[in-house]
């Protein structure tokens, strides 16, 4: 695989950290952002790297040279004038022979690129973008996909939105050489609006959704957050080649106020304080994964489309308070028959309906989760039994949701302190 890094940014929003160097050269934990990126690529044997430079590009060239000092091969594309987030890709026509990785130069990441590339090739599309949830979706561009992972809509920050699934473009892409044919001359070009969005009508843009670590360095606050995450070992630990840990969450009575079967998104109302507890999971490095029985589908009381809107409402409400879930699994089945309007195709004995552990096992396969180091949190004995069958630790919230999360939070806080001590003592992250 080859990688192209867009490293021409000036970084006006983070000028208080450094204003006399290109944004990708800002140091974090003793190294420029670009060096963190290059070392991550090299660690996965991606050694052929093209840097697109512009503002104070000589600083980047003087530091990295031809890349031999970093055990990679670096070549450069130099912008003589600002060409936006994609204009310089014109110069790759005839240079790139196969699908390649395109990276924003201001992000810290640790991603399993082989897993990402395999997904892209299976989809057979012109481009695949890396998407994930974040803690400020209300002012982020949002990516909407169908159930096959093909992008159907791209909402920018200024676009009106009501309820939504919290998925944003992380700044990592895989492009085929076919995309380069869209460039006919050298001009300022916006990658998202002028290139990627144009692929949507022909279903040539896919989204690869992953909980791996990708954060931009756009503000002093985010800079401090990423510094903490590098020092704690969280950045590397989130790479899906490593075993993950998760907190599996029931939905009704654990995240939202229990109102019996919810059939309409207007009925979705978060338990007070639950967003803070989920935010604590997000910051710990554990995955926050919802696993919920939804027999309303089998009973014919709610459509799949309305269930999706219910879950979008939940994600919207969480996002407004700075929290997010990494994924959601639901069981639509219900074995008992005799309901008016029931859907026979869902009236089956399945392996996913709690207390069976099918949803947890599916999540474990998808995200390489160590179930023995994970938790199942819920308000019902069926949740507890599903967790035990999967091999998880279990926490029953009953009427006191906050207490259940406090038990987990104390463990996660202890683990983070252990990671930080290890980094300070050895200079190495804990896997």
XYZ file of C-alpha atoms in Angstrom:
431
model
C 0.000 0.000 0.000
C 1.026 3.592 -0.680
C 0.005 6.545 1.469
C -0.483 10.211 0.618
C -0.527 12.736 3.470
C -1.985 16.218 2.969
C 0.537 18.206 5.017
C 0.076 21.746 3.726
C -2.088 23.116 6.541
C -1.357 26.306 8.456
C -3.348 25.598 11.629
C -4.848 28.967 12.482
C -7.136 27.529 15.208
C -4.204 26.051 17.094
C -1.861 29.035 16.752
C -1.552 29.319 20.545
C 0.361 26.016 20.539
C 2.687 26.909 17.652
C 2.307 29.554 14.950
C 5.696 29.503 13.243
C 5.638 25.981 11.764
C 3.251 23.995 9.539
C 0.389 22.431 11.487
C 1.589 18.826 10.852
C 4.924 19.726 12.460
C 3.412 20.673 15.806
C 5.053 18.464 18.410
C 3.052 16.205 20.652
C 4.777 13.971 23.210
C 8.129 15.015 21.764
C 7.410 14.300 18.065
C 5.769 16.169 15.188
C 2.265 14.968 14.312
C 3.627 13.840 10.935
C 6.221 11.641 12.604
C 3.528 9.905 14.661
C 1.652 9.251 11.401
C 4.692 7.968 9.527
C 5.683 5.657 12.372
C 2.173 4.196 12.476
C 2.300 3.547 8.715
C 5.770 2.050 8.894
C 4.671 -0.224 11.738
C 2.238 -1.812 9.251
C 4.856 -1.991 6.494
C 3.463 0.982 4.557
C 6.711 2.633 3.566
C 6.010 4.419 0.271
C 4.739 7.843 1.345
C 3.981 11.012 -0.586
C 3.772 14.276 1.373
C 1.776 17.145 -0.124
C 3.325 20.308 1.326
C 2.568 24.003 1.074
C 2.805 26.502 3.936
C 6.431 26.470 5.215
C 6.935 23.188 3.390
C 10.707 23.564 3.656
C 10.395 22.875 7.404
C 8.857 19.475 6.616
C 11.441 18.647 3.923
C 14.349 19.621 6.160
C 13.080 17.371 8.951
C 12.056 14.263 7.002
C 14.227 14.439 3.881
C 13.855 11.335 1.764
C 12.571 9.352 4.745
C 15.519 6.992 5.108
C 16.106 8.169 8.664
C 12.601 6.889 9.458
C 12.949 3.683 7.424
C 10.473 4.838 4.772
C 10.627 6.322 1.280
C 9.259 9.882 1.102
C 8.594 11.957 -2.013
C 6.964 15.373 -2.180
C 4.327 17.327 -4.056
C 4.833 21.045 -3.458
C 1.895 23.418 -3.823
C 2.960 26.751 -5.280
C -0.370 28.194 -4.151
C -3.061 26.804 -1.813
C -5.069 24.115 -3.646
C -7.560 23.222 -0.938
C -7.907 19.746 0.500
C -7.626 17.926 -2.825
C -6.317 20.098 -5.671
C -2.801 18.658 -5.464
C -4.140 15.149 -6.170
C -4.058 16.140 -9.850
C -0.306 15.510 -9.745
C -0.894 11.851 -8.810
C -2.416 11.021 -12.201
C -0.171 8.488 -13.869
C 1.850 8.085 -10.665
C -0.437 5.857 -8.573
C -0.918 2.360 -9.976
C -3.331 0.976 -7.388
C -5.696 2.024 -4.614
C -3.962 4.196 -2.015
C -4.468 5.690 1.441
C -5.114 9.424 1.728
C -4.614 11.051 5.140
C -5.213 14.463 6.634
C -1.947 15.734 8.060
C -3.368 17.017 11.352
C -4.702 13.807 12.912
C -3.315 11.303 15.382
C -4.422 7.747 14.609
C -3.644 4.091 15.037
C -5.674 2.078 12.537
C -5.453 -1.462 11.189
C -4.999 -0.463 7.547
C -5.076 -4.005 6.175
C -8.530 -4.513 7.671
C -9.586 -1.155 6.184
C -8.203 -1.997 2.735
C -9.821 -5.446 2.732
C -13.192 -3.823 3.409
C -12.656 -1.279 0.614
C -11.756 -3.968 -1.911
C -14.795 -6.069 -0.947
C -17.040 -3.091 -1.623
C -15.517 -2.535 -5.058
C -16.092 1.237 -4.981
C -14.033 4.212 -6.148
C -13.501 5.484 -2.598
C -14.035 4.470 1.026
C -13.975 6.904 3.924
C -13.171 6.011 7.515
C -16.081 7.024 9.754
C -16.604 6.992 13.492
C -18.741 8.670 16.166
C -17.469 11.748 17.966
C -18.440 13.824 20.995
C -19.628 16.854 19.014
C -21.805 15.555 16.156
C -24.107 18.571 16.385
C -21.462 20.765 14.712
C -19.781 18.092 12.542
C -20.408 16.916 9.007
C -22.416 13.680 9.144
C -22.258 10.676 6.815
C -25.415 8.652 6.120
C -25.201 5.117 4.733
C -27.532 2.314 3.765
C -27.354 -1.117 5.386
C -24.601 -2.188 2.969
C -22.324 0.655 4.068
C -22.762 2.671 0.859
C -22.966 6.413 1.450
C -26.353 7.859 0.511
C -26.027 11.365 1.929
C -23.400 13.726 3.286
C -24.650 16.454 5.632
C -22.280 19.369 6.183
C -22.214 21.457 9.340
C -24.453 24.101 7.845
C -27.068 21.600 6.650
C -30.258 21.362 8.687
C -30.584 18.147 10.685
C -33.175 16.886 13.140
C -32.182 13.452 14.414
C -29.211 11.547 13.079
C -26.817 8.659 13.445
C -23.555 9.905 14.914
C -21.049 9.076 12.167
C -18.468 11.559 10.887
C -15.638 11.458 8.388
C -12.400 10.957 10.337
C -9.957 12.240 7.691
C -8.686 8.847 6.489
C -9.636 7.611 3.016
C -8.826 4.937 0.479
C -9.076 6.079 -3.130
C -8.867 4.132 -6.369
C -7.003 5.525 -9.339
C -10.412 6.066 -10.970
C -10.942 9.028 -8.634
C -7.872 10.726 -10.101
C -9.589 10.856 -13.488
C -11.974 13.406 -11.964
C -9.109 15.938 -11.917
C -8.719 17.743 -15.259
C -6.492 20.660 -14.285
C -4.728 22.213 -11.321
C -7.150 24.262 -9.239
C -8.335 24.687 -5.689
C -10.530 21.674 -4.885
C -12.445 20.547 -1.817
C -12.099 16.789 -1.321
C -15.446 16.285 0.415
C -17.689 18.574 -1.631
C -16.065 18.503 -5.068
C -14.875 14.885 -5.212
C -16.317 12.464 -2.671
C -19.897 13.759 -2.690
C -19.940 13.453 -6.470
C -19.518 9.675 -6.091
C -22.729 9.241 -4.088
C -25.314 9.149 -6.934
C -23.457 6.258 -8.603
C -23.018 4.390 -5.274
C -19.257 4.600 -5.589
C -18.560 5.869 -2.055
C -18.507 3.509 0.928
C -18.014 4.126 4.648
C -15.789 1.987 6.834
C -17.084 2.392 10.364
C -14.546 1.701 13.088
C -14.016 2.624 16.748
C -10.233 2.873 16.309
C -8.453 6.001 17.466
C -8.533 8.974 15.079
C -8.492 12.521 16.481
C -7.666 15.843 14.888
C -5.504 18.485 16.518
C -7.605 21.467 15.500
C -7.875 23.236 18.864
C -5.778 23.564 22.038
C -8.376 21.515 23.943
C -8.145 18.616 21.468
C -4.359 18.887 21.544
C -4.374 18.327 25.297
C -6.806 15.437 24.966
C -4.667 13.651 22.373
C -1.541 14.200 24.463
C -3.242 12.481 27.381
C -4.392 9.602 25.164
C -0.908 8.979 23.752
C 0.618 8.988 27.222
C -2.000 6.610 28.601
C -1.485 4.063 25.806
C -5.040 4.521 24.584
C -4.117 5.463 21.000
C -2.329 2.205 20.223
C -4.651 0.084 22.335
C -7.630 1.041 20.156
C -6.103 -0.507 17.011
C -8.362 -3.457 16.177
C -5.385 -5.767 15.776
C -5.288 -5.575 19.594
C -7.886 -7.179 21.837
C -10.572 -4.653 22.786
C -12.628 -4.235 25.924
C -16.285 -3.260 25.887
C -19.159 -2.234 28.070
C -22.286 -3.810 26.616
C -25.376 -1.789 27.436
C -29.011 -2.782 27.471
C -31.234 -0.014 26.076
C -34.641 0.275 27.775
C -34.283 1.026 31.473
C -30.510 1.368 31.205
C -30.012 4.192 28.698
C -33.538 5.496 28.174
C -36.375 5.796 30.657
C -38.374 2.570 30.678
C -41.815 3.103 29.126
C -42.645 -0.428 28.059
C -42.189 -1.080 24.340
C -41.090 2.078 22.510
C -42.731 2.297 19.099
C -42.047 5.922 18.139
C -38.938 8.091 18.344
C -40.905 10.735 20.262
C -41.013 8.305 23.204
C -37.208 8.114 23.460
C -36.045 9.951 26.581
C -32.650 9.472 28.216
C -32.299 8.592 31.887
C -30.964 11.767 33.580
C -27.186 11.560 33.988
C -26.740 8.593 31.644
C -24.855 10.635 29.052
C -22.172 11.444 31.629
C -21.770 7.751 32.429
C -21.444 6.810 28.745
C -19.008 9.682 28.236
C -16.884 8.130 30.965
C -16.857 4.864 28.991
C -15.864 6.769 25.839
C -12.929 8.414 27.579
C -11.744 5.142 29.143
C -11.032 3.387 25.849
C -13.720 0.759 26.382
C -16.190 0.361 23.543
C -19.770 1.383 24.361
C -21.984 -1.130 22.555
C -25.760 -1.339 22.887
C -27.364 -4.815 22.734
C -31.133 -4.734 22.871
C -34.114 -7.067 22.332
C -36.680 -5.368 20.104
C -39.649 -7.751 19.736
C -41.754 -4.823 18.454
C -40.465 -5.748 14.994
C -41.701 -9.351 15.149
C -44.969 -8.240 16.741
C -45.599 -5.824 13.868
C -45.786 -2.849 16.226
C -42.852 -0.936 14.781
C -41.193 -0.850 11.362
C -37.455 -1.289 10.836
C -37.368 2.303 9.591
C -39.023 3.647 12.740
C -36.723 1.563 14.946
C -33.793 3.169 13.133
C -35.268 6.613 13.875
C -35.659 5.660 17.548
C -31.983 4.792 17.698
C -31.046 7.948 15.813
C -32.961 9.948 18.419
C -30.988 8.190 21.153
C -27.665 8.973 19.445
C -28.724 12.584 18.875
C -29.619 13.072 22.536
C -26.345 11.484 23.679
C -24.335 13.564 21.210
C -25.887 16.780 22.493
C -24.267 15.955 25.840
C -20.895 14.888 24.422
C -21.394 11.107 24.585
C -21.660 8.418 21.913
C -22.053 4.693 21.353
C -19.623 2.760 19.179
C -22.195 0.362 17.774
C -25.660 -1.031 18.328
C -26.967 -4.583 17.863
C -30.631 -5.442 18.142
C -32.656 -8.646 18.007
C -35.911 -8.235 16.035
C -37.201 -11.732 16.828
C -39.920 -12.992 19.131
C -40.861 -16.689 19.172
C -44.412 -16.403 20.541
C -47.120 -16.196 17.890
C -50.674 -14.885 17.920
C -50.227 -11.095 17.757
C -52.368 -9.127 15.322
C -50.181 -7.794 12.505
C -47.184 -9.916 13.504
C -44.388 -10.546 11.009
C -44.008 -14.272 10.569
C -40.438 -14.096 9.249
C -39.310 -12.840 12.684
C -41.319 -15.382 14.691
C -38.395 -17.743 15.181
C -36.155 -19.132 17.886
C -32.867 -17.285 17.367
C -29.422 -17.093 18.919
C -29.460 -13.310 19.378
C -32.406 -12.755 21.710
C -31.223 -12.236 25.277
C -30.702 -14.188 27.517
C -28.816 -15.877 24.675
C -25.444 -14.216 24.045
C -25.595 -13.968 20.241
C -25.397 -10.173 19.995
C -22.405 -10.019 22.319
C -20.629 -12.777 20.407
C -21.289 -11.028 17.099
C -19.836 -7.784 18.467
C -16.816 -9.676 19.783
C -16.114 -11.102 16.322
C -16.552 -7.732 14.643
C -14.312 -5.772 16.998
C -11.880 -8.369 18.373
C -13.279 -8.000 21.899
C -11.907 -9.807 24.944
C -15.214 -10.801 26.531
C -13.606 -11.867 29.808
C -12.395 -8.260 30.301
C -15.737 -6.738 29.293
C -18.960 -5.879 31.108
C -22.654 -6.423 30.469
C -24.792 -3.712 32.078
C -28.571 -3.950 32.261
C -31.636 -3.764 34.441
C -33.022 -7.257 33.804
C -31.921 -10.781 34.667
C -31.952 -11.621 30.933
C -29.153 -9.087 30.467
C -27.167 -10.680 33.264
C -27.625 -14.183 31.855
C -26.566 -13.069 28.354
C -23.455 -11.488 29.828
C -22.578 -14.570 31.864
C -23.058 -16.879 28.872
C -20.738 -14.669 26.828
C -18.131 -14.769 29.587
C -18.448 -11.106 30.646
C -18.542 -9.486 34.049
C -22.113 -8.404 34.773
C -23.541 -5.342 36.539
C -27.257 -5.085 37.242
C -28.353 -1.480 37.514
C -31.859 -2.177 38.777
C -33.245 1.201 39.883
C -29.846 2.808 40.442
C -28.218 3.162 37.045
C -25.509 5.526 38.265
C -24.334 3.054 40.920
C -23.859 0.335 38.324
C -21.757 2.590 36.150
C -19.783 3.847 39.143
C -18.489 0.329 39.803
C -17.204 0.064 36.231
C -15.882 3.618 36.219
C -13.727 3.027 39.277
C -12.081 0.034 37.575
C -11.475 1.962 34.368
C -9.990 4.914 36.259
C -7.555 2.571 38.017
C -6.543 1.064 34.685
C -5.888 4.471 33.114
C -3.680 5.472 36.052
C -1.740 2.228 35.602
C -1.203 3.000 31.897
C -0.032 6.520 32.692
C 2.457 5.301 35.307
C 3.860 2.770 32.844
C 4.334 5.442 30.169
C 6.085 7.806 32.556
C 8.391 5.076 33.870
C 9.307 3.394 30.560
C 8.284 5.792 27.782
C 6.259 2.971 26.218
C 2.537 2.534 25.896
C 0.771 -0.427 27.450
C -0.895 -2.801 25.004
